[in-house]
mmCIF file of C-alpha atoms and ligand atoms in Angstrom:
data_model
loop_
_atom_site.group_PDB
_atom_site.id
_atom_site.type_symbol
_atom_site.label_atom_id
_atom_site.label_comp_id
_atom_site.label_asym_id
_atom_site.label_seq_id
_atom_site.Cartn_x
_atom_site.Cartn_y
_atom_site.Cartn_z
ATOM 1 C CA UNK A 1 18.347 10.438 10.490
ATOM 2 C CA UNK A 2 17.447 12.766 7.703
ATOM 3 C CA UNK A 3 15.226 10.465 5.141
ATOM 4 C CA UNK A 4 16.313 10.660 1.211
ATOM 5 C CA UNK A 5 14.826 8.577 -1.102
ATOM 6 C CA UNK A 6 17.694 10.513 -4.082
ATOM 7 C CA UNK A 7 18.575 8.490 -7.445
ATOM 8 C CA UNK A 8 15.709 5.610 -5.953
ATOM 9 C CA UNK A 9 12.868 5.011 -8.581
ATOM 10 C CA UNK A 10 9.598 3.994 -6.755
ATOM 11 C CA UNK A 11 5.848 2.521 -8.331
ATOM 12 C CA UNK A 12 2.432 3.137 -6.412
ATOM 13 C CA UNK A 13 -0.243 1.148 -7.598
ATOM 14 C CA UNK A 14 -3.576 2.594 -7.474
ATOM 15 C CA UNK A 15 -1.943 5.680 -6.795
ATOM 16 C CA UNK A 16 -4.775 8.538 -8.322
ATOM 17 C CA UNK A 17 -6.113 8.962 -5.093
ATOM 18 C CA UNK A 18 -6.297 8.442 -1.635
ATOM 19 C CA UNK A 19 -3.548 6.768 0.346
ATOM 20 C CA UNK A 20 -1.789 5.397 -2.699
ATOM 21 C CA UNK A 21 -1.800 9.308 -3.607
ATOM 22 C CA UNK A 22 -0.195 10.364 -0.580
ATOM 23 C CA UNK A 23 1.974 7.864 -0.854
ATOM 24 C CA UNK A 24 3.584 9.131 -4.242
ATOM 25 C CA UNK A 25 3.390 12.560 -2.916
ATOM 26 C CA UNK A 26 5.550 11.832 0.463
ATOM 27 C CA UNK A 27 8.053 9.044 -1.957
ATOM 28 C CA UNK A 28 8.662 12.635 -3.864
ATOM 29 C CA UNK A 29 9.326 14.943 -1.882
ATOM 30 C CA UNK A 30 11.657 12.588 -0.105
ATOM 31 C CA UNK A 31 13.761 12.631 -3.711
ATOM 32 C CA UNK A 32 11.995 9.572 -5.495
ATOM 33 C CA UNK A 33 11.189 9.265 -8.951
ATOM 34 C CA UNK A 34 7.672 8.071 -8.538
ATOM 35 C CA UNK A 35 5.704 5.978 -10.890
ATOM 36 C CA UNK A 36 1.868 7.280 -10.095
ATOM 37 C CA UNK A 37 -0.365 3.787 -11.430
ATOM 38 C CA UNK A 38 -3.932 4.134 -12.100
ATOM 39 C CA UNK A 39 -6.638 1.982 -12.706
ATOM 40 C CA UNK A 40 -9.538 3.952 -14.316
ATOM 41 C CA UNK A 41 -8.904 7.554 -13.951
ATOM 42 C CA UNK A 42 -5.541 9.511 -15.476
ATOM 43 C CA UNK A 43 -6.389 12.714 -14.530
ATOM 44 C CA UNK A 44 -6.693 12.632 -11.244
ATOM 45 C CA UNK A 45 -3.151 10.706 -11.898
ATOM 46 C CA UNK A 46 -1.910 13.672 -14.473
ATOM 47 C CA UNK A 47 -2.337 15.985 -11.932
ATOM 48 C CA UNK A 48 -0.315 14.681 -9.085
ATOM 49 C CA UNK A 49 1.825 14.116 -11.963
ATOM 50 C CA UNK A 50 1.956 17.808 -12.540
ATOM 51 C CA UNK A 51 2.018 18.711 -9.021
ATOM 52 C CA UNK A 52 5.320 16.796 -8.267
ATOM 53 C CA UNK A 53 7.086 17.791 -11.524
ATOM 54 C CA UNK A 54 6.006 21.153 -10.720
ATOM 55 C CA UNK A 55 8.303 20.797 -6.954
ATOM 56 C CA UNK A 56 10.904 19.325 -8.347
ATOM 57 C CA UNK A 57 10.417 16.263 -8.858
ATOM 58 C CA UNK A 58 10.320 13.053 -11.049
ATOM 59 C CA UNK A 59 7.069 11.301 -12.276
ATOM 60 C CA UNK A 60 5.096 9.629 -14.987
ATOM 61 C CA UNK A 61 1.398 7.965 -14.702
ATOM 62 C CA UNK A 62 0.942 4.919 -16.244
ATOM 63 C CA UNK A 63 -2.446 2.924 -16.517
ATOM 64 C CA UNK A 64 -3.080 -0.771 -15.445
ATOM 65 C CA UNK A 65 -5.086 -2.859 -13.795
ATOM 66 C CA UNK A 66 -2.889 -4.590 -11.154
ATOM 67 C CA UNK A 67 -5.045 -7.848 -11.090
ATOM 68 C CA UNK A 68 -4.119 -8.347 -15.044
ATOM 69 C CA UNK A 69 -0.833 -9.866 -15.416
ATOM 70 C CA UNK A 70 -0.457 -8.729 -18.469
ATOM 71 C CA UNK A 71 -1.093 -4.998 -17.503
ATOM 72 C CA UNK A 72 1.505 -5.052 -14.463
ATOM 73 C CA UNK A 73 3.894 -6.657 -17.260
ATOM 74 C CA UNK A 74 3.589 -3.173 -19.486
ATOM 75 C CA UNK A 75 3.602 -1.247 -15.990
ATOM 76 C CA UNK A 76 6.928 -2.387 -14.840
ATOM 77 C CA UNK A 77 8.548 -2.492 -18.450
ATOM 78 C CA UNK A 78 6.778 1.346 -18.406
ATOM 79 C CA UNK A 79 8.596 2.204 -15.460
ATOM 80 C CA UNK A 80 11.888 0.638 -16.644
ATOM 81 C CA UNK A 81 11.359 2.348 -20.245
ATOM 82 C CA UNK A 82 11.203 5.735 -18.435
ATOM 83 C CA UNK A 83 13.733 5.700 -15.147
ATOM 84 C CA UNK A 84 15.898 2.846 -15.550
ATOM 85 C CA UNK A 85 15.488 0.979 -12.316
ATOM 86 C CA UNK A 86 13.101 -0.360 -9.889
ATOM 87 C CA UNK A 87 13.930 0.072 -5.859
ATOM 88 C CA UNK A 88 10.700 0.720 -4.330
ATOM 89 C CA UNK A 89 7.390 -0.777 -5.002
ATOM 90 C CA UNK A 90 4.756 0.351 -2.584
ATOM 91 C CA UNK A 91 1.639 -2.112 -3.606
ATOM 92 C CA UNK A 92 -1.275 -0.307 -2.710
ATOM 93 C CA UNK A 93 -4.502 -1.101 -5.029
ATOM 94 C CA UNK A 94 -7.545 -1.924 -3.328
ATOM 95 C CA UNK A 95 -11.228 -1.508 -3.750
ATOM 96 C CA UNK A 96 -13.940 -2.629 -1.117
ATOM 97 C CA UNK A 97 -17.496 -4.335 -2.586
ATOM 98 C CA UNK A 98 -19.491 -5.010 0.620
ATOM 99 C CA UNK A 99 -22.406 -6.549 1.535
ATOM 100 C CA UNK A 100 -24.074 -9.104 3.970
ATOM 101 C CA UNK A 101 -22.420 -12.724 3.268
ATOM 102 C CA UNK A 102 -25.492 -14.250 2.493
ATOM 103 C CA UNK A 103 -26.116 -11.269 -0.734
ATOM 104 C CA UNK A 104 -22.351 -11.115 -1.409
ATOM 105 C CA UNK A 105 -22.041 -12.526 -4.988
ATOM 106 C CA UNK A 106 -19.265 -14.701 -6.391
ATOM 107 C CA UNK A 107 -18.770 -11.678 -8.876
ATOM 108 C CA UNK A 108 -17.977 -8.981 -5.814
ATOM 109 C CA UNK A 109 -15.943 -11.907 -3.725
ATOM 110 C CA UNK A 110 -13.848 -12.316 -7.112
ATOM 111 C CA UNK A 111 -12.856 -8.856 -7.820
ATOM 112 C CA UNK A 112 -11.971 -7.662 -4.587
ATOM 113 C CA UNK A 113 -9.518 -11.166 -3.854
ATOM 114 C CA UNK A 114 -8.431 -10.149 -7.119
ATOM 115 C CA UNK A 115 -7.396 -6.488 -6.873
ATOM 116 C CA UNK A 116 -6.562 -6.632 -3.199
ATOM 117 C CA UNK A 117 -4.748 -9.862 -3.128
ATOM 118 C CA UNK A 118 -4.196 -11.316 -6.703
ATOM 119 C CA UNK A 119 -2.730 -7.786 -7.400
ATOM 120 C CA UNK A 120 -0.373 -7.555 -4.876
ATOM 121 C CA UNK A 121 1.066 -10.952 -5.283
ATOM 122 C CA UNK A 122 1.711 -9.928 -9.075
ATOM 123 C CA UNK A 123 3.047 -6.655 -8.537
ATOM 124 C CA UNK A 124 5.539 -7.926 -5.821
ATOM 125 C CA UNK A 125 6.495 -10.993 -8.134
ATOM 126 C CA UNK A 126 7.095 -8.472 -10.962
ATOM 127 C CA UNK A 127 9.231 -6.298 -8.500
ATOM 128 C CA UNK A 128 11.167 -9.239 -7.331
ATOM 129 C CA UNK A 129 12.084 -10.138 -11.068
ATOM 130 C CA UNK A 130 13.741 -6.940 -11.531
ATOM 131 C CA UNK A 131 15.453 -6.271 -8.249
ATOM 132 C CA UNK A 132 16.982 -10.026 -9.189
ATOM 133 C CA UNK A 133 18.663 -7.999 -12.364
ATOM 134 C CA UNK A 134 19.799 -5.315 -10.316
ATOM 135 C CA UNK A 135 22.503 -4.895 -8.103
ATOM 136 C CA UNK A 136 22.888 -3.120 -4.889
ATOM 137 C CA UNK A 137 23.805 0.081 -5.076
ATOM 138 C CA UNK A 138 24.719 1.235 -1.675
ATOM 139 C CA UNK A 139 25.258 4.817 -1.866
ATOM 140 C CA UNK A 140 21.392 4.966 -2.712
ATOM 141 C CA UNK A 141 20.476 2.003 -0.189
ATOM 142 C CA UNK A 142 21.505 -0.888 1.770
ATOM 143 C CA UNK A 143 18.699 -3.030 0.567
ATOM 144 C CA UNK A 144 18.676 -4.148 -3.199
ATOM 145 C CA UNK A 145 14.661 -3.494 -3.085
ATOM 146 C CA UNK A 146 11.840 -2.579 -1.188
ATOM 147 C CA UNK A 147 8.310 -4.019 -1.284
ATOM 148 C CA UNK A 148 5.877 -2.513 0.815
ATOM 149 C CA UNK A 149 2.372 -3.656 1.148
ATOM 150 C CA UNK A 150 -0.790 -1.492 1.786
ATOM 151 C CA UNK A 151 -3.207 -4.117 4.009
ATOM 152 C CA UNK A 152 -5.598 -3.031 6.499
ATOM 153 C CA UNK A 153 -6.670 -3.354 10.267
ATOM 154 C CA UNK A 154 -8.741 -5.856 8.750
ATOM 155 C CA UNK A 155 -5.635 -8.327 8.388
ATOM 156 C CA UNK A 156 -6.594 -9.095 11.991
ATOM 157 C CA UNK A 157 -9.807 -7.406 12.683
ATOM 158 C CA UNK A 158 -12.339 -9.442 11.328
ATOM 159 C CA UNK A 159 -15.507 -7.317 9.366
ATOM 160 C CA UNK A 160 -18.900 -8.482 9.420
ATOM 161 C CA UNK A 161 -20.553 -6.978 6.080
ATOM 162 C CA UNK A 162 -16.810 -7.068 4.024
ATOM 163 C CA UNK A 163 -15.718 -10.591 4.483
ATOM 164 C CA UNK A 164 -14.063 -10.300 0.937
ATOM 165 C CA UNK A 165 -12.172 -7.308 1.780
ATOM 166 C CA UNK A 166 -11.221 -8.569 5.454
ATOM 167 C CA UNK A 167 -10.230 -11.978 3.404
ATOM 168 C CA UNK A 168 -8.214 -10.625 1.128
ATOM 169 C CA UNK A 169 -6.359 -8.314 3.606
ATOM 170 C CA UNK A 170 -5.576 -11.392 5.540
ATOM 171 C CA UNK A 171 -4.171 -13.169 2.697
ATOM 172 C CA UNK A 172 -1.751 -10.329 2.100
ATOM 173 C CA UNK A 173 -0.477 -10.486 5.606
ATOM 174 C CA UNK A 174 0.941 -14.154 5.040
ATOM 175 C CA UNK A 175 1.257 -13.337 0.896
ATOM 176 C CA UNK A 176 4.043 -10.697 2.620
ATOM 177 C CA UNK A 177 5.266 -12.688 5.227
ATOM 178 C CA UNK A 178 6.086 -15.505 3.314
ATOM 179 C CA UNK A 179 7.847 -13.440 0.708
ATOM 180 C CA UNK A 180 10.025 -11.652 3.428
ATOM 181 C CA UNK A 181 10.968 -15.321 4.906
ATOM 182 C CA UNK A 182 11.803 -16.196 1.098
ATOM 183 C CA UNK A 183 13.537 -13.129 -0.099
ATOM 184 C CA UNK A 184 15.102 -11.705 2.816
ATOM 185 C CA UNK A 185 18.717 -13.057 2.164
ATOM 186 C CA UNK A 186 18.851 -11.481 -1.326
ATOM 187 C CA UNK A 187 18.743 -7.944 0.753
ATOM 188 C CA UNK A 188 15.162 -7.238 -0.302
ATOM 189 C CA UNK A 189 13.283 -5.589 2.250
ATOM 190 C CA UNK A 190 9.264 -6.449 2.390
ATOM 191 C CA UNK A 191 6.672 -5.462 5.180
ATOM 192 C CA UNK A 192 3.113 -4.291 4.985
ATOM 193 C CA UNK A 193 1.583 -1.017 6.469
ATOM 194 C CA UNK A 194 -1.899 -1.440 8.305
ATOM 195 C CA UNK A 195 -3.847 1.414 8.246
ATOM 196 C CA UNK A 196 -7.479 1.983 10.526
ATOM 197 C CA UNK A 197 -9.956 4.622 9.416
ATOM 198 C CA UNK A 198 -8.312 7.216 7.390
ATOM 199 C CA UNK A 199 -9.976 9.925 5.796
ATOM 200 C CA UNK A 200 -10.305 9.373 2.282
ATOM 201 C CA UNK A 201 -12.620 9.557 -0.448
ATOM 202 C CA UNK A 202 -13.138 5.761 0.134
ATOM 203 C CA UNK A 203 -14.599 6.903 3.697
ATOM 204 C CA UNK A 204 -16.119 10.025 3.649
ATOM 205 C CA UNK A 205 -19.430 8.618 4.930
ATOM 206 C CA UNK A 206 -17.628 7.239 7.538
ATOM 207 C CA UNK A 207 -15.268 10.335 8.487
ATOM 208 C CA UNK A 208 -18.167 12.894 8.703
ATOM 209 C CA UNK A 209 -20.793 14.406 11.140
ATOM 210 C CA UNK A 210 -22.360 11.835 13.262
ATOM 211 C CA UNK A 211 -20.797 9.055 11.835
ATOM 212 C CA UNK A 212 -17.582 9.915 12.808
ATOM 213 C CA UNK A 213 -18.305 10.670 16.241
ATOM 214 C CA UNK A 214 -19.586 7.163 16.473
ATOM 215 C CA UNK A 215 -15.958 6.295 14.571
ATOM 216 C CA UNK A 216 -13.984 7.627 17.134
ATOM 217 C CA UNK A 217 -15.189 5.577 19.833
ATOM 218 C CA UNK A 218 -13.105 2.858 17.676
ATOM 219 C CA UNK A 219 -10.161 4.992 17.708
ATOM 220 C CA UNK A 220 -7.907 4.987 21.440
ATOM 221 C CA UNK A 221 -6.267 7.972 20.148
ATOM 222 C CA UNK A 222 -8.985 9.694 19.452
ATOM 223 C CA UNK A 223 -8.487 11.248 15.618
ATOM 224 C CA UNK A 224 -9.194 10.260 12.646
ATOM 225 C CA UNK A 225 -5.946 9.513 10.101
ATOM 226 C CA UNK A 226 -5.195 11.474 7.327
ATOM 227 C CA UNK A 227 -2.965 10.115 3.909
ATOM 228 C CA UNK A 228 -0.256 11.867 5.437
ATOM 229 C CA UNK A 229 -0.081 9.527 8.348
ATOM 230 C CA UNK A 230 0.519 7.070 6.301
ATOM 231 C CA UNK A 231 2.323 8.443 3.658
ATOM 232 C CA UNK A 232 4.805 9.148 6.500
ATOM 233 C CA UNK A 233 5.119 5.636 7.370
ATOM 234 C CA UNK A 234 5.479 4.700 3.775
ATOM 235 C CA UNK A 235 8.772 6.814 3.129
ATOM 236 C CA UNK A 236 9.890 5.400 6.330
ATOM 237 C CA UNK A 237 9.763 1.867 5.568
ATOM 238 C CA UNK A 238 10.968 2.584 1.997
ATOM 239 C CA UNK A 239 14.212 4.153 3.537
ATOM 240 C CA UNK A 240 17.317 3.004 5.198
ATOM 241 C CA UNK A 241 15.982 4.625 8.621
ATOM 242 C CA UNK A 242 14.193 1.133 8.703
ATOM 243 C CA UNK A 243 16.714 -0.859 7.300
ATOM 244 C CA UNK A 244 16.047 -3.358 9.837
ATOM 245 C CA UNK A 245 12.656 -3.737 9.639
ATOM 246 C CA UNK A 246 11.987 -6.896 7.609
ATOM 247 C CA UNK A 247 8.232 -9.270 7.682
ATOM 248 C CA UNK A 248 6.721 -6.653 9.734
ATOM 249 C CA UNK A 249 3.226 -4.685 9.866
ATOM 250 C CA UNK A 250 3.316 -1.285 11.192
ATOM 251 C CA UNK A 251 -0.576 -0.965 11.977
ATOM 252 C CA UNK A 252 -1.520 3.523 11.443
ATOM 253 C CA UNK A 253 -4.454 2.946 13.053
ATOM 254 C CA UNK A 254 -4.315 5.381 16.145
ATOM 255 C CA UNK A 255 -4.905 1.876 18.467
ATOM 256 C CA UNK A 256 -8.169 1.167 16.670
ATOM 257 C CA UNK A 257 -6.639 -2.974 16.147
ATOM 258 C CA UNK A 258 -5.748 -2.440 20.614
ATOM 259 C CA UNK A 259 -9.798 -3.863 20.914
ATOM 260 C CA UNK A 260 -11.188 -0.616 22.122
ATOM 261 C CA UNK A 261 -14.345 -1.898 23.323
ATOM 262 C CA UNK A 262 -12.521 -3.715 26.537
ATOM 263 C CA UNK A 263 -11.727 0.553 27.424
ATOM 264 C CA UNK A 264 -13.811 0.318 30.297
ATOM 265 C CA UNK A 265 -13.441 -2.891 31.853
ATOM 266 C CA UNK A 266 -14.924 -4.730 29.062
HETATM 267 C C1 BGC B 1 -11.027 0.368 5.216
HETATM 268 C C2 BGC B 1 -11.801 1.565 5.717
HETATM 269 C C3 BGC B 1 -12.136 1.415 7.197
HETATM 270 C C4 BGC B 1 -10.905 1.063 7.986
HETATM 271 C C5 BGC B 1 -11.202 0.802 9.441
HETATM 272 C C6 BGC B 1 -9.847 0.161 6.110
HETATM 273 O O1 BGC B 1 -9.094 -0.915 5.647
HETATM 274 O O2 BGC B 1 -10.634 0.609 3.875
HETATM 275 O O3 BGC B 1 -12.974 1.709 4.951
HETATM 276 O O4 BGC B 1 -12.674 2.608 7.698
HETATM 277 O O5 BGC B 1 -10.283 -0.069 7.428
HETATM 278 O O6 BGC B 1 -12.325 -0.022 9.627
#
């Protein structure tokens, strides 16, 4: 099945860089009109902006921080101001704070269950309002909507030195899962993507030299990801090639959630 995303209008949160980036840039080329949100930083945002308009395609940035619900208010009247129509919301914002529980402040635990968590649950809520004042249109889709969310190996891993980012990836797998058991009958369409180690400008120390040789003992498959990976995955889920894919997590991890320690006989 050829994927096209034609006539569908799609928002990525957090989407100036990294996999929320590649994310807009795959929804595009696949036909989208893509909503590129950013948090703190429009160029990077303008840019990709550029880029797609430059191939073709449809996009506008818009600013907001997803864990204010009056922000993600003006970002989905922004997108409806500007293409119409909401079919594909791929909630991706996320930041990391770490430290060892016994330093990690209430300040750090707050923003990051706030951004990672908080943030999705208002972005999908806001989605879910205006798919309810749509109707299907079925020679763009089956579904009337599609809410993807960006969580993490560490929905299931647990992370000794993040326990607010492994905490608030956890919450989004049942934040989804329950929304998919609630939603599904209105023909909206809502699963999360879990990605491992991916190399991004959140992980550069981690995807480089000697400490990625020591990462890819974590990784069965023996590569670190890139955005495309995922971005891959993202189109895929957003299209009808998955139109039976509903509550699920599709972990892009290269096996790194298959316990890769127990390799060797444990
Ligand atoms: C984190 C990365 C980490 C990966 C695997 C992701 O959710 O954002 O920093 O490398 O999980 O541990």
């Amino acid at each position: 099945m050829l994927i096209s995303l034609k006539g569908q209008v799609a928002l990525v949160t957090g989407a100036s860089s990294g996999l929320g980036a590649g994310a807009a840039r795959g929804l595009a080329a696949s036909g989208a009109a893509v909503v590129v949100n950013y948090h703190s930083q429009p160029e990077p945002a303008e840019k990709l902006v550029d880029e797609i308009r430059a191939a073709g395609g449809q996009a506008i940035a818009v600013g907001a921080d997803v864990s204010k619900e009056n922000e993600v208010e003006r970002l989905f009247a922004a997108t409806l101001d500007a293409f119409g129509r909401l079919d594909i919301l791929v909630a991706n914002s996320g930041l990391q704070k770490d430290a060892a529980i016994a330093e990690l402040t209430l300040e750090d635990w707050n923003t990051v269950i706030n951004v990672n968590l908080t943030g999705q649950f208002l972005c999908a809520r806001a989605a879910l309002r205006q798919f309810a004042k749509q109707t299907i249109r079925s020679d763009i889709s089956r579904a009337l909507g599609k809410i993807i969310h960006m969580s993490s190996v560490h929905q299931v891993i647990p992370w000794a030195g993040h326990v607010n980012y492994a905490a608030s990836k956890g919450g989004v797998d049942l934040l989804m899962r329950s929304i998919a058991q609630e939603v599904g009958e209105q023909r909206i369409r809502v699963n999360s993507i879990a990605p491992g180690a991916i190399r991004t400008a959140i992980n550069t120390e981690a995807t480089t030299g000697d400490a990625e040789k020591k990462l890819l003992k974590l990784i069965p498959y023996g590569r670190v990801g890139e955005a495309e990976d995922v971005a891959n995955a993202v189109v895929w889920l957003a299209s009808d090639a998955s139109d039976y894919v509903h509550g699920a997590t599709l972990f892009i991890d290269g096996g790194m959630s298959l316990y890769p320690e127990f390799r060797n006989n444990g």
